[in-house]
Short mmCIF file of C-alpha atoms in Angstrom, two decimals:
data_model
loop_
_atom_site.label_atom_id
_atom_site.label_comp_id
_atom_site.label_asym_id
_atom_site.label_seq_id
_atom_site.Cartn_x
_atom_site.Cartn_y
_atom_site.Cartn_z
CA MET A 1 -0.07 0.00 0.04
CA GLU A 2 1.36 3.50 -0.91
CA HIS A 3 2.10 6.12 1.69
CA LEU A 4 3.47 9.58 1.24
CA ASP A 5 6.45 10.32 3.32
CA HIS A 6 6.04 13.95 4.15
CA GLU A 7 9.74 14.09 5.30
CA THR A 8 11.15 12.94 2.01
CA GLY A 9 8.28 13.78 -0.33
CA LYS A 10 8.52 10.33 -1.73
CA ILE A 11 5.85 7.71 -2.07
CA SER A 12 6.64 4.48 -0.08
CA ARG A 13 4.87 1.14 -0.59
CA LYS A 14 5.95 -0.13 2.78
CA GLY A 15 2.93 -0.30 4.98
CA PHE A 16 4.39 -2.39 7.88
CA SER A 17 7.46 -3.77 9.29
CA TRP A 18 8.87 -7.04 10.46
CA GLN A 19 8.54 -5.84 14.10
CA LEU A 20 4.86 -5.81 13.54
CA ILE A 21 4.71 -9.40 12.18
CA MET A 22 6.94 -10.63 14.98
CA ALA A 23 4.85 -8.86 17.65
CA ALA A 24 1.72 -10.50 16.24
CA VAL A 25 3.45 -14.03 16.31
CA VAL A 26 4.92 -13.58 19.67
CA GLY A 27 1.84 -12.23 21.12
CA ALA A 28 -0.14 -15.21 19.69
CA LEU A 29 2.37 -17.71 20.74
CA GLY A 30 1.62 -17.10 24.44
CA SER A 31 -2.08 -16.54 23.96
CA SER A 32 -4.07 -18.22 21.13
CA PHE A 33 -1.47 -20.89 20.71
CA LEU A 34 -1.86 -21.96 24.37
CA TYR A 35 -5.64 -21.84 24.00
CA GLY A 36 -5.57 -24.35 21.11
CA TYR A 37 -2.95 -26.46 22.80
CA ASN A 38 -5.09 -26.90 25.85
CA LEU A 39 -8.13 -27.76 23.78
CA SER A 40 -6.34 -30.92 22.52
CA VAL A 41 -3.68 -31.79 25.01
CA VAL A 42 -5.93 -33.44 27.55
CA ASN A 43 -7.19 -36.07 25.04
CA ALA A 44 -4.11 -38.27 25.01
CA PRO A 45 -3.47 -38.60 28.74
CA SER A 46 -7.18 -38.85 29.74
CA VAL A 47 -6.81 -42.49 30.82
CA TYR A 48 -3.75 -41.74 32.95
CA ILE A 49 -5.28 -38.76 34.62
CA GLN A 50 -8.52 -40.90 35.42
CA GLU A 51 -6.07 -43.46 36.91
CA LEU A 52 -4.64 -40.84 39.03
CA TYR A 53 -8.04 -39.85 40.40
CA ASN A 54 -8.73 -43.56 41.25
CA GLU A 55 -5.43 -44.15 42.92
CA SER A 56 -5.55 -40.92 44.99
CA TRP A 57 -9.18 -41.60 46.00
CA SER A 58 -8.24 -45.16 47.11
CA ALA A 59 -5.27 -43.93 49.11
CA ARG A 60 -7.35 -41.41 50.98
CA TYR A 61 -10.47 -43.33 51.82
CA ASN A 62 -9.35 -47.00 51.55
CA TYR A 63 -11.85 -47.96 48.90
CA THR A 64 -12.11 -47.86 45.15
CA VAL A 65 -14.08 -45.06 43.72
CA SER A 66 -16.96 -45.91 41.42
CA ARG A 67 -16.76 -45.58 37.61
CA GLY A 68 -19.53 -42.82 37.62
CA THR A 69 -17.55 -40.80 40.13
CA ILE A 70 -14.49 -41.01 37.94
CA SER A 71 -16.56 -39.86 34.99
CA ILE A 72 -17.98 -36.92 36.93
CA LEU A 73 -14.34 -35.85 38.10
CA TRP A 74 -13.25 -36.15 34.41
CA SER A 75 -16.16 -34.07 33.23
CA VAL A 76 -15.21 -31.41 35.74
CA THR A 77 -11.65 -31.43 34.60
CA VAL A 78 -12.63 -30.84 30.97
CA SER A 79 -15.50 -28.40 31.61
CA ILE A 80 -13.84 -26.25 34.21
CA PHE A 81 -11.54 -24.81 31.54
CA ALA A 82 -14.53 -23.12 30.03
CA ILE A 83 -15.54 -21.70 33.51
CA GLY A 84 -12.15 -20.28 33.97
CA GLY A 85 -12.32 -18.78 30.50
CA LEU A 86 -15.41 -16.96 31.53
CA VAL A 87 -13.88 -15.59 34.52
CA GLY A 88 -10.87 -14.40 32.39
CA ALA A 89 -13.25 -12.75 29.99
CA LEU A 90 -14.98 -10.92 32.89
CA ILE A 91 -11.80 -9.43 34.43
CA VAL A 92 -10.15 -8.49 31.07
CA ILE A 93 -11.59 -4.90 31.24
CA PRO A 94 -9.64 -3.49 34.24
CA MET A 95 -6.62 -5.28 33.18
CA VAL A 96 -6.35 -3.95 29.55
CA ASN A 97 -7.40 -0.47 30.81
CA PHE A 98 -4.86 -0.31 33.62
CA LEU A 99 -2.01 -2.42 32.25
CA GLY A 100 -2.50 -1.84 28.48
CA ARG A 101 -2.81 -4.51 25.84
CA LYS A 102 0.91 -5.61 25.95
CA GLY A 103 1.03 -5.52 29.73
CA THR A 104 -2.06 -7.68 30.17
CA MET A 105 -0.48 -10.33 27.74
CA LEU A 106 2.73 -10.21 29.73
CA LEU A 107 0.95 -10.56 33.13
CA ASN A 108 -1.29 -13.25 31.69
CA ASN A 109 1.85 -15.56 31.36
CA VAL A 110 1.69 -15.77 35.23
CA PHE A 111 -1.57 -17.70 35.02
CA ALA A 112 -0.15 -20.00 32.31
CA ILE A 113 3.07 -20.88 34.19
CA THR A 114 1.12 -21.35 37.42
CA ALA A 115 -1.32 -23.68 35.70
CA ALA A 116 1.57 -25.53 33.90
CA LEU A 117 3.32 -26.19 37.36
CA LEU A 118 0.07 -27.29 39.11
CA MET A 119 -0.90 -29.81 36.20
CA SER A 120 2.51 -31.24 35.64
CA LEU A 121 3.22 -31.82 39.22
CA SER A 122 -0.13 -33.27 40.19
CA ASN A 123 0.89 -36.89 39.42
CA VAL A 124 4.12 -36.64 41.46
CA ALA A 125 2.18 -35.07 44.37
CA GLY A 126 -0.64 -37.49 44.10
CA ILE A 127 -3.12 -34.60 44.36
CA PRO A 128 -5.84 -34.62 41.59
CA GLU A 129 -7.16 -31.34 42.83
CA MET A 130 -3.95 -29.78 41.39
CA MET A 131 -4.90 -30.82 37.90
CA ILE A 132 -8.58 -29.37 38.28
CA LEU A 133 -7.19 -26.28 39.70
CA GLY A 134 -4.63 -25.92 36.94
CA ARG A 135 -7.24 -26.42 34.24
CA PHE A 136 -9.36 -23.72 35.85
CA ILE A 137 -6.36 -21.19 35.92
CA MET A 138 -5.46 -22.16 32.39
CA GLY A 139 -9.01 -21.27 31.47
CA ILE A 140 -8.51 -17.87 33.01
CA ASP A 141 -5.49 -17.43 30.99
CA GLY A 142 -7.50 -18.32 27.78
CA GLY A 143 -10.21 -16.00 28.61
CA ILE A 144 -7.87 -13.17 28.99
CA ALA A 145 -5.88 -14.13 25.96
CA LEU A 146 -8.62 -14.33 23.46
CA SER A 147 -9.78 -10.86 24.40
CA THR A 148 -6.48 -9.09 24.67
CA LEU A 149 -4.68 -10.49 21.67
CA PRO A 150 -7.32 -9.68 18.98
CA MET A 151 -7.69 -6.20 20.70
CA TYR A 152 -3.83 -5.63 20.43
CA LEU A 153 -3.67 -6.92 16.82
CA ASN A 154 -6.56 -4.79 15.75
CA GLU A 155 -5.03 -1.68 17.20
CA VAL A 156 -1.47 -2.11 15.83
CA SER A 157 -2.44 -3.08 12.37
CA PRO A 158 -2.75 -0.78 9.27
CA LYS A 159 -6.28 -1.08 7.85
CA HIS A 160 -5.02 -2.76 4.59
CA ILE A 161 -3.78 -5.74 6.56
CA ARG A 162 -5.91 -5.59 9.63
CA GLY A 163 -7.89 -8.77 8.71
CA SER A 164 -4.83 -10.76 7.60
CA LEU A 165 -2.92 -10.01 10.79
CA GLY A 166 -6.07 -10.59 12.92
CA GLN A 167 -6.13 -14.08 11.39
CA VAL A 168 -2.87 -14.86 13.29
CA THR A 169 -5.18 -15.60 16.20
CA ALA A 170 -6.93 -18.35 14.45
CA ILE A 171 -3.73 -19.80 12.76
CA LEU A 172 -1.90 -20.13 16.16
CA ILE A 173 -5.13 -21.73 17.61
CA CYS A 174 -5.00 -24.38 14.86
CA VAL A 175 -1.15 -24.73 15.41
CA GLY A 176 -1.66 -25.24 19.07
CA VAL A 177 -4.33 -28.02 18.51
CA PHE A 178 -1.97 -29.63 16.08
CA VAL A 179 1.01 -29.59 18.44
CA GLY A 180 -1.10 -30.81 21.23
CA GLN A 181 -1.97 -33.86 19.10
CA VAL A 182 1.58 -34.42 17.98
CA LEU A 183 3.00 -34.36 21.41
CA GLY A 184 0.26 -36.66 22.72
CA LEU A 185 1.38 -39.43 20.31
CA PRO A 186 2.60 -42.57 22.30
CA GLU A 187 6.10 -42.14 20.75
CA LEU A 188 6.47 -38.82 22.52
CA PHE A 189 4.62 -37.85 25.70
CA GLY A 190 1.46 -39.80 25.30
CA LYS A 191 2.45 -42.58 27.64
CA GLU A 192 2.15 -43.26 31.27
CA SER A 193 5.61 -42.17 32.24
CA GLN A 194 5.73 -38.93 30.24
CA TRP A 195 2.18 -37.51 30.30
CA PRO A 196 3.00 -34.77 32.82
CA CYS A 197 5.42 -33.43 30.33
CA LEU A 198 2.50 -32.43 28.15
CA PHE A 199 1.36 -29.95 30.72
CA GLY A 200 4.92 -28.80 31.54
CA PHE A 201 5.27 -27.77 27.85
CA ILE A 202 2.89 -25.02 28.54
CA MET A 203 5.56 -23.04 30.20
CA ILE A 204 7.77 -22.85 26.98
CA PRO A 205 5.56 -20.56 24.88
CA ALA A 206 4.70 -18.54 28.02
CA LEU A 207 8.23 -17.95 28.90
CA ILE A 208 9.16 -17.03 25.29
CA GLN A 209 6.47 -14.43 25.29
CA LEU A 210 7.47 -13.17 28.66
CA VAL A 211 11.08 -12.63 27.53
CA VAL A 212 10.48 -11.37 23.82
CA LEU A 213 7.30 -9.36 23.91
CA PRO A 214 8.71 -6.48 26.17
CA PHE A 215 11.06 -5.46 23.22
CA PHE A 216 7.87 -4.52 21.24
CA PRO A 217 5.84 -1.41 21.57
CA GLU A 218 2.36 -1.04 23.35
CA SER A 219 -0.66 -0.44 21.14
CA PRO A 220 -0.17 3.11 19.73
CA ARG A 221 -3.97 3.75 19.73
CA TYR A 222 -3.92 2.86 23.54
CA LEU A 223 -0.86 5.19 24.14
CA LEU A 224 -2.41 8.10 22.21
CA LEU A 225 -6.24 7.96 23.06
CA GLU A 226 -6.15 6.36 26.59
CA LYS A 227 -2.83 7.24 28.01
CA GLN A 228 -2.48 10.50 26.03
CA ASP A 229 1.15 9.90 25.43
CA ARG A 230 1.85 11.30 21.83
CA LYS A 231 5.46 10.78 21.82
CA ARG A 232 5.25 6.94 22.58
CA ALA A 233 2.44 6.55 20.21
CA GLU A 234 4.49 8.15 17.46
CA LYS A 235 7.36 5.87 18.11
CA ALA A 236 5.22 2.79 18.26
CA PHE A 237 3.64 3.79 14.92
CA CYS A 238 7.26 4.38 13.36
CA ILE A 239 8.31 0.89 14.64
CA PHE A 240 5.25 -1.12 13.44
CA LEU A 241 4.66 0.77 10.08
CA GLY A 242 8.45 0.88 9.14
CA ARG A 243 8.01 4.66 8.24
CA ASN A 244 9.59 7.84 9.65
CA ASP A 245 6.69 10.00 8.94
CA VAL A 246 3.54 9.00 10.87
CA SER A 247 1.76 12.30 10.91
CA GLN A 248 -1.11 10.99 8.71
CA ASP A 249 -1.56 7.94 10.90
CA ILE A 250 -1.66 10.13 14.10
CA GLU A 251 -4.19 12.31 12.36
CA ASP A 252 -6.35 9.31 11.33
CA VAL A 253 -6.58 7.95 14.76
CA LEU A 254 -7.43 11.47 16.12
CA ALA A 255 -10.01 11.89 13.50
CA GLU A 256 -11.98 8.93 15.01
CA THR A 257 -12.01 10.92 18.27
CA ARG A 258 -13.22 13.94 16.59
CA ILE A 259 -16.29 12.08 15.13
CA GLN A 260 -16.89 10.07 18.26
CA ARG A 261 -16.42 12.81 20.79
CA ASN A 262 -15.49 10.29 23.41
CA LEU A 263 -12.26 9.46 25.17
CA ARG A 264 -13.98 8.07 28.37
CA LEU A 265 -13.86 4.25 28.68
CA VAL A 266 -17.38 2.83 28.33
CA SER A 267 -18.67 0.11 30.65
CA VAL A 268 -20.64 -3.01 29.55
CA PRO A 269 -24.01 -1.59 30.70
CA GLU A 270 -23.16 1.65 28.91
CA LEU A 271 -22.35 -0.13 25.74
CA PHE A 272 -25.73 -2.06 25.75
CA LYS A 273 -27.50 1.33 26.13
CA THR A 274 -25.69 2.99 23.25
CA ARG A 275 -28.19 2.93 20.34
CA SER A 276 -25.48 3.71 17.86
CA VAL A 277 -23.88 0.17 18.46
CA LYS A 278 -26.98 -1.83 18.90
CA TRP A 279 -26.54 -3.99 15.79
CA GLN A 280 -22.87 -4.30 16.22
CA ILE A 281 -23.35 -5.91 19.66
CA ILE A 282 -26.11 -8.18 18.12
CA THR A 283 -23.76 -9.19 15.33
CA VAL A 284 -21.02 -9.93 17.75
CA ILE A 285 -23.10 -12.12 19.94
CA VAL A 286 -24.47 -13.97 16.94
CA THR A 287 -21.08 -14.65 15.41
CA MET A 288 -19.34 -15.64 18.75
CA ALA A 289 -22.21 -17.85 19.65
CA ALA A 290 -22.18 -19.50 16.17
CA TYR A 291 -18.36 -19.79 16.47
CA GLN A 292 -18.87 -22.26 19.40
CA LEU A 293 -22.31 -23.85 18.54
CA CYS A 294 -21.59 -24.63 15.00
CA GLY A 295 -20.64 -28.29 15.78
CA LEU A 296 -16.86 -28.46 15.29
CA ASN A 297 -16.60 -30.17 18.72
CA ALA A 298 -19.09 -32.86 17.46
CA ILE A 299 -16.81 -33.47 14.56
CA TRP A 300 -14.07 -34.41 16.99
CA PHE A 301 -16.33 -36.66 18.79
CA TYR A 302 -17.06 -38.78 15.61
CA THR A 303 -13.61 -38.66 13.84
CA ASN A 304 -12.38 -41.96 15.43
CA SER A 305 -15.48 -43.94 14.82
CA ILE A 306 -15.71 -42.71 11.25
CA PHE A 307 -12.17 -43.53 10.46
CA SER A 308 -12.70 -46.98 11.97
CA GLU A 309 -15.81 -47.61 9.74
CA ALA A 310 -13.60 -46.66 6.60
CA GLY A 311 -11.48 -49.63 7.43
CA ILE A 312 -8.52 -47.73 9.06
CA GLN A 313 -6.68 -49.80 11.81
CA PRO A 314 -7.27 -48.53 15.30
CA ASP A 315 -3.53 -48.16 15.98
CA LYS A 316 -3.29 -45.93 12.89
CA ILE A 317 -6.13 -43.67 13.64
CA PRO A 318 -4.21 -41.25 15.94
CA TYR A 319 -1.87 -40.60 13.11
CA ILE A 320 -4.63 -40.18 10.47
CA THR A 321 -6.32 -37.74 12.89
CA LEU A 322 -3.20 -35.54 12.56
CA SER A 323 -4.47 -34.79 9.08
CA THR A 324 -7.42 -32.98 10.45
CA GLY A 325 -4.95 -30.65 12.34
CA GLY A 326 -3.05 -30.06 9.22
CA ILE A 327 -6.19 -29.29 7.31
CA GLU A 328 -7.02 -26.61 10.12
CA ILE A 329 -3.63 -24.92 9.69
CA LEU A 330 -3.75 -24.87 5.87
CA ALA A 331 -7.24 -23.53 5.74
CA SER A 332 -6.43 -20.76 8.44
CA VAL A 333 -3.37 -19.85 6.40
CA ILE A 334 -5.33 -19.54 3.25
CA SER A 335 -7.91 -17.42 5.00
CA GLY A 336 -5.34 -15.18 6.30
CA MET A 337 -3.94 -14.75 2.68
CA THR A 338 -7.29 -14.08 1.14
CA VAL A 339 -9.33 -12.17 3.82
CA GLU A 340 -8.03 -8.62 2.50
CA ARG A 341 -9.03 -9.59 -1.13
CA LEU A 342 -12.24 -11.45 -0.60
CA GLY A 343 -13.40 -9.61 2.52
CA ARG A 344 -14.68 -10.80 5.94
CA ARG A 345 -18.29 -11.10 4.73
CA ILE A 346 -17.73 -13.60 1.92
CA LEU A 347 -15.46 -15.78 4.12
CA LEU A 348 -17.80 -15.83 6.94
CA ILE A 349 -21.01 -16.49 4.98
CA GLY A 350 -19.21 -19.01 2.75
CA GLY A 351 -17.72 -20.80 5.77
CA PHE A 352 -20.99 -21.16 7.55
CA GLY A 353 -22.80 -22.04 4.38
CA LEU A 354 -20.40 -24.75 3.36
CA MET A 355 -20.56 -26.18 6.96
CA THR A 356 -24.36 -26.44 6.54
CA LEU A 357 -23.97 -28.35 3.33
CA PHE A 358 -21.32 -30.77 4.68
CA PHE A 359 -23.21 -31.44 7.89
CA GLY A 360 -26.24 -32.39 5.83
CA ILE A 361 -24.27 -34.81 3.66
CA LEU A 362 -22.52 -36.21 6.69
CA THR A 363 -25.86 -37.00 8.30
CA VAL A 364 -27.04 -39.00 5.30
CA SER A 365 -23.61 -40.78 4.89
CA LEU A 366 -23.63 -41.75 8.55
CA THR A 367 -27.29 -43.06 8.26
CA PHE A 368 -26.36 -45.22 5.35
CA GLN A 369 -22.65 -46.10 6.14
CA HIS A 370 -23.33 -49.83 6.31
CA HIS A 371 -25.06 -50.12 2.95
CA ALA A 372 -21.95 -49.83 0.86
CA PRO A 373 -18.13 -49.97 1.60
CA TRP A 374 -17.39 -46.69 -0.05
CA ILE A 375 -19.90 -44.51 1.97
CA PRO A 376 -17.65 -44.16 4.96
CA TYR A 377 -15.17 -42.30 2.74
CA ILE A 378 -17.80 -39.76 2.07
CA SER A 379 -18.17 -39.28 5.78
CA ILE A 380 -14.36 -38.62 5.90
CA VAL A 381 -14.44 -36.07 3.15
CA CYS A 382 -17.47 -34.33 4.93
CA ILE A 383 -15.33 -34.22 8.13
CA LEU A 384 -12.40 -32.66 6.45
CA GLY A 385 -14.92 -30.27 4.54
CA VAL A 386 -16.54 -29.02 7.80
CA ILE A 387 -13.03 -28.37 9.41
CA ALA A 388 -11.75 -26.55 6.29
CA SER A 389 -14.95 -24.65 6.02
CA PHE A 390 -14.66 -23.47 9.68
CA CYS A 391 -11.22 -22.34 9.47
CA ILE A 392 -11.38 -20.29 6.24
CA GLY A 393 -13.90 -17.95 7.97
CA PRO A 394 -15.82 -18.63 11.12
CA GLY A 395 -12.56 -19.90 12.93
CA GLY A 396 -10.96 -16.44 13.27
CA ILE A 397 -12.82 -13.58 11.63
CA PRO A 398 -15.25 -13.23 14.55
CA PHE A 399 -12.32 -11.88 16.66
CA VAL A 400 -11.45 -9.53 13.95
CA LEU A 401 -14.94 -8.08 13.60
CA VAL A 402 -15.10 -7.42 17.47
CA GLY A 403 -12.16 -5.02 17.20
CA GLU A 404 -13.44 -3.32 13.89
CA PHE A 405 -17.04 -2.66 15.05
CA PHE A 406 -16.18 -0.56 18.09
CA GLN A 407 -14.35 2.78 18.70
CA GLN A 408 -11.40 2.94 21.07
CA SER A 409 -13.40 3.68 24.27
CA GLN A 410 -15.85 0.90 23.56
CA ARG A 411 -13.47 -1.80 22.47
CA PRO A 412 -12.64 -3.44 26.02
CA ALA A 413 -16.35 -3.68 26.83
CA ALA A 414 -17.04 -5.25 23.57
CA PHE A 415 -14.41 -7.88 23.88
CA MET A 416 -15.74 -8.70 27.39
CA ILE A 417 -19.20 -9.24 25.91
CA ALA A 418 -17.67 -11.27 23.03
CA GLY A 419 -15.50 -13.36 25.42
CA SER A 420 -18.38 -14.08 27.69
CA VAL A 421 -20.71 -15.28 24.98
CA ASN A 422 -17.73 -17.33 23.55
CA TRP A 423 -17.04 -19.03 26.88
CA ILE A 424 -20.65 -19.60 27.94
CA SER A 425 -21.36 -21.25 24.55
CA ASN A 426 -18.22 -23.42 24.89
CA PHE A 427 -19.42 -24.56 28.27
CA ALA A 428 -23.00 -25.12 26.92
CA VAL A 429 -21.61 -27.34 24.09
CA GLY A 430 -19.67 -29.40 26.61
CA LEU A 431 -22.56 -29.91 28.83
CA LEU A 432 -25.25 -30.51 26.26
CA PHE A 433 -23.52 -32.29 23.36
CA PRO A 434 -23.37 -35.72 25.11
CA LEU A 435 -27.10 -35.55 25.80
CA ILE A 436 -27.96 -34.41 22.25
CA GLN A 437 -25.67 -37.15 20.82
CA GLU A 438 -27.32 -39.83 22.98
CA GLY A 439 -30.83 -38.70 22.16
CA LEU A 440 -30.41 -38.09 18.39
CA GLY A 441 -27.40 -40.20 17.31
CA ASN A 442 -26.20 -39.38 13.82
CA TYR A 443 -29.07 -36.90 13.40
CA CYS A 444 -27.35 -34.47 15.88
CA PHE A 445 -25.60 -32.91 13.01
CA LEU A 446 -28.96 -31.52 11.64
CA ILE A 447 -29.04 -29.31 14.73
CA PHE A 448 -25.50 -27.98 13.93
CA ALA A 449 -26.57 -27.54 10.29
CA ALA A 450 -29.55 -25.45 11.37
CA ILE A 451 -27.36 -23.28 13.54
CA CYS A 452 -24.81 -22.73 10.56
CA LEU A 453 -27.71 -22.01 8.24
CA ALA A 454 -29.13 -19.46 10.68
CA GLY A 455 -25.75 -17.88 11.13
CA THR A 456 -25.41 -17.81 7.21
CA LEU A 457 -28.69 -15.97 6.76
CA TYR A 458 -28.08 -13.46 9.56
CA LEU A 459 -24.63 -12.53 8.20
CA TYR A 460 -25.90 -12.30 4.61
CA PHE A 461 -28.77 -9.75 5.53
CA ILE A 462 -26.92 -7.82 8.28
CA LEU A 463 -23.19 -7.89 8.09
CA PRO A 464 -21.46 -5.17 6.05
CA GLU A 465 -18.21 -5.50 4.55
CA THR A 466 -15.42 -4.07 6.71
CA LYS A 467 -12.39 -4.86 4.55
CA ASN A 468 -9.98 -1.78 4.22
CA LYS A 469 -12.33 0.62 5.98
CA THR A 470 -11.71 2.87 8.73
CA PHE A 471 -13.41 2.59 12.17
CA SER A 472 -15.48 5.65 11.27
CA GLU A 473 -16.56 4.12 7.94
CA ILE A 474 -17.69 1.04 9.49
CA ASP A 475 -19.67 3.06 12.09
CA GLN A 476 -21.43 4.69 9.05
CA ALA A 477 -22.20 1.39 7.53
CA PHE A 478 -24.21 0.46 10.64
CA ALA A 479 -25.77 3.85 11.08
CA LYS A 480 -28.85 3.26 9.01
CA MET A 481 -29.60 0.06 10.72
CA ASN A 482 -29.18 1.58 14.03
CA GLY A 483 -31.55 4.44 13.11
CA ILE A 484 -29.21 7.25 13.81
CA SER A 485 -27.48 10.05 12.09
CA SER A 486 -23.71 11.07 12.68
CA ALA A 487 -24.99 13.99 14.73
CA THR A 488 -27.00 11.82 17.06
CA LYS A 489 -24.11 9.52 17.46
CA GLY A 490 -21.72 12.13 18.57
CA ASN A 491 -24.02 13.17 21.47
CA GLU A 492 -24.70 9.68 22.77
CA ILE A 493 -21.75 9.37 25.19
CA HIS A 494 -20.25 12.11 27.11
CA PRO A 495 -16.75 12.97 26.37
CA THR A 496 -13.93 12.72 28.95
CA GLU A 497 -13.73 15.17 31.65
CA GLU A 498 -10.02 14.93 32.09
CA THR A 499 -7.58 15.94 29.27
CA SER A 500 -3.96 16.35 29.01
CA ASP A 501 -1.73 19.09 27.83
CA GLU A 502 -1.37 17.20 24.45
CA ILE A 503 -4.90 16.17 23.67
CA LYS A 504 -7.81 18.25 24.76
CA VAL A 505 -11.47 17.34 23.64
CA SER A 506 -14.01 20.06 23.80
CA PRO A 507 -17.49 20.38 22.06
CA VAL A 508 -17.57 23.36 19.55
CA SER A 509 -21.06 22.99 18.15
CA ASN A 510 -24.37 21.41 18.56
CA LYS A 511 -23.86 19.05 15.63
CA GLY A 512 -22.02 16.53 17.63
CA GLN A 513 -18.66 17.60 16.42
CA SER A 514 -15.68 18.22 18.65
CA GLN A 515 -12.35 20.05 18.48
CA ILE A 516 -9.13 18.32 19.32
CA GLU A 517 -6.43 20.82 20.33
CA LEU A 518 -2.91 19.27 19.88
CA GLN A 519 0.32 20.56 21.07
CA LYS A 520 2.36 20.96 17.95
CA THR A 521 4.99 18.27 17.83
CA ASP A 522 7.14 16.81 15.22
CA THR A 523 5.62 13.48 13.96
CA THR A 524 8.61 11.97 12.47
CA CYS A 525 10.94 9.55 14.12
CA THR A 526 14.00 7.30 13.28
CA VAL A 527 13.18 3.57 13.04
#
């Protein structure tokens, strides 16, 4: 993308720097990667963890625990991760406001390291409660990470790569799932003597982020609009954009403030009462709920049985299952490479639409899988199709949209809402899916097909394209649906009462406009 360098008078095509890419990767390594890793890592050692519960119970109470009690303990171990995630999503607002986006990610590593120590040492200590507590704390880490990382990536990205960089969240989730599957193989850590190492591995990405991320800047939007530190914001822009002249970038950020007339951070109740973002909130809730309720977890439940029906030997199935992780990564990378060309809208609608199609075919193939030897192979294709369709759009774009829909002062509250919906839906799937599967059998996929179809139709009629648009332009795209004008919007939320010497906000007319008085400073720096 071309930029005019006012210092040299030349046009530069460089719109970002390697520091921006590295900050995104390092941020995701200690955040979304760990979330994906913890989704899959509990599968391989599940038998050994349940043996730990049985042995410790017998040692304490001198009798063998029932199989039903073991199942309950295991269900708690799995589901408490989502409860922790909800707690993390609820506490993220004060953290990102006080510590900043980067500071929150750094502090969040304390949760990851603590959880890793508890889970990896639970077998040696013979205390199963350490495993359950570790999963809960790891959930808190995930809840904070899945709100803070997309917020950070959205605020440091130039608009022409905002979608692609935002997909780093989804790509690293898929990589984390895949790494968890690989390390859980019997040849590596998926055996009785080595399974605690699976949880000790969590400390490695956390420590890498803890050591490397401090060398990258904080979000320049956070520094300029919330901390009102223009000099640090300019330096951050220079580093991330790879340009000496960032005057236009500073002006673009401040233009958002002129239109919105609001630097005061908005609470969740205030956001719900703000008419100008009514349909943005509804869209976020719908997309985040569909993200979790679309049936991907059901696919993992059926994978082994479908592969077995296709004639694959049981001892080979764990290795074949790795192909699903590879498909996830490939589809996520393709999405990241095409999201700025095709747009968010097409990938989301296409992803949910294809999932609807594949779920329908999968229901038919599972129903008639014993009628012909080739039918199970159709089921395998449908499984891979559902996974790929999820990852090209629904798997990552919802996180990008949350950051794009809301102005700076509303963003933390918006991510708290999105995170809460995400983790409540995650918990609901874990709680209800076994009951749905038991009651409907193969026909359970029709429910997920219906959810995906509903998501497709909603997004088709409601979601505007946000590709390569400023935050103000996206606001205008929703203005008609929200039934407001620009003038109305400017007066909905009171501006901040406190201003600094560098940035002062004051209303200058009754049309919802504002005047931002800036201390004249040089907006060039040396990278």
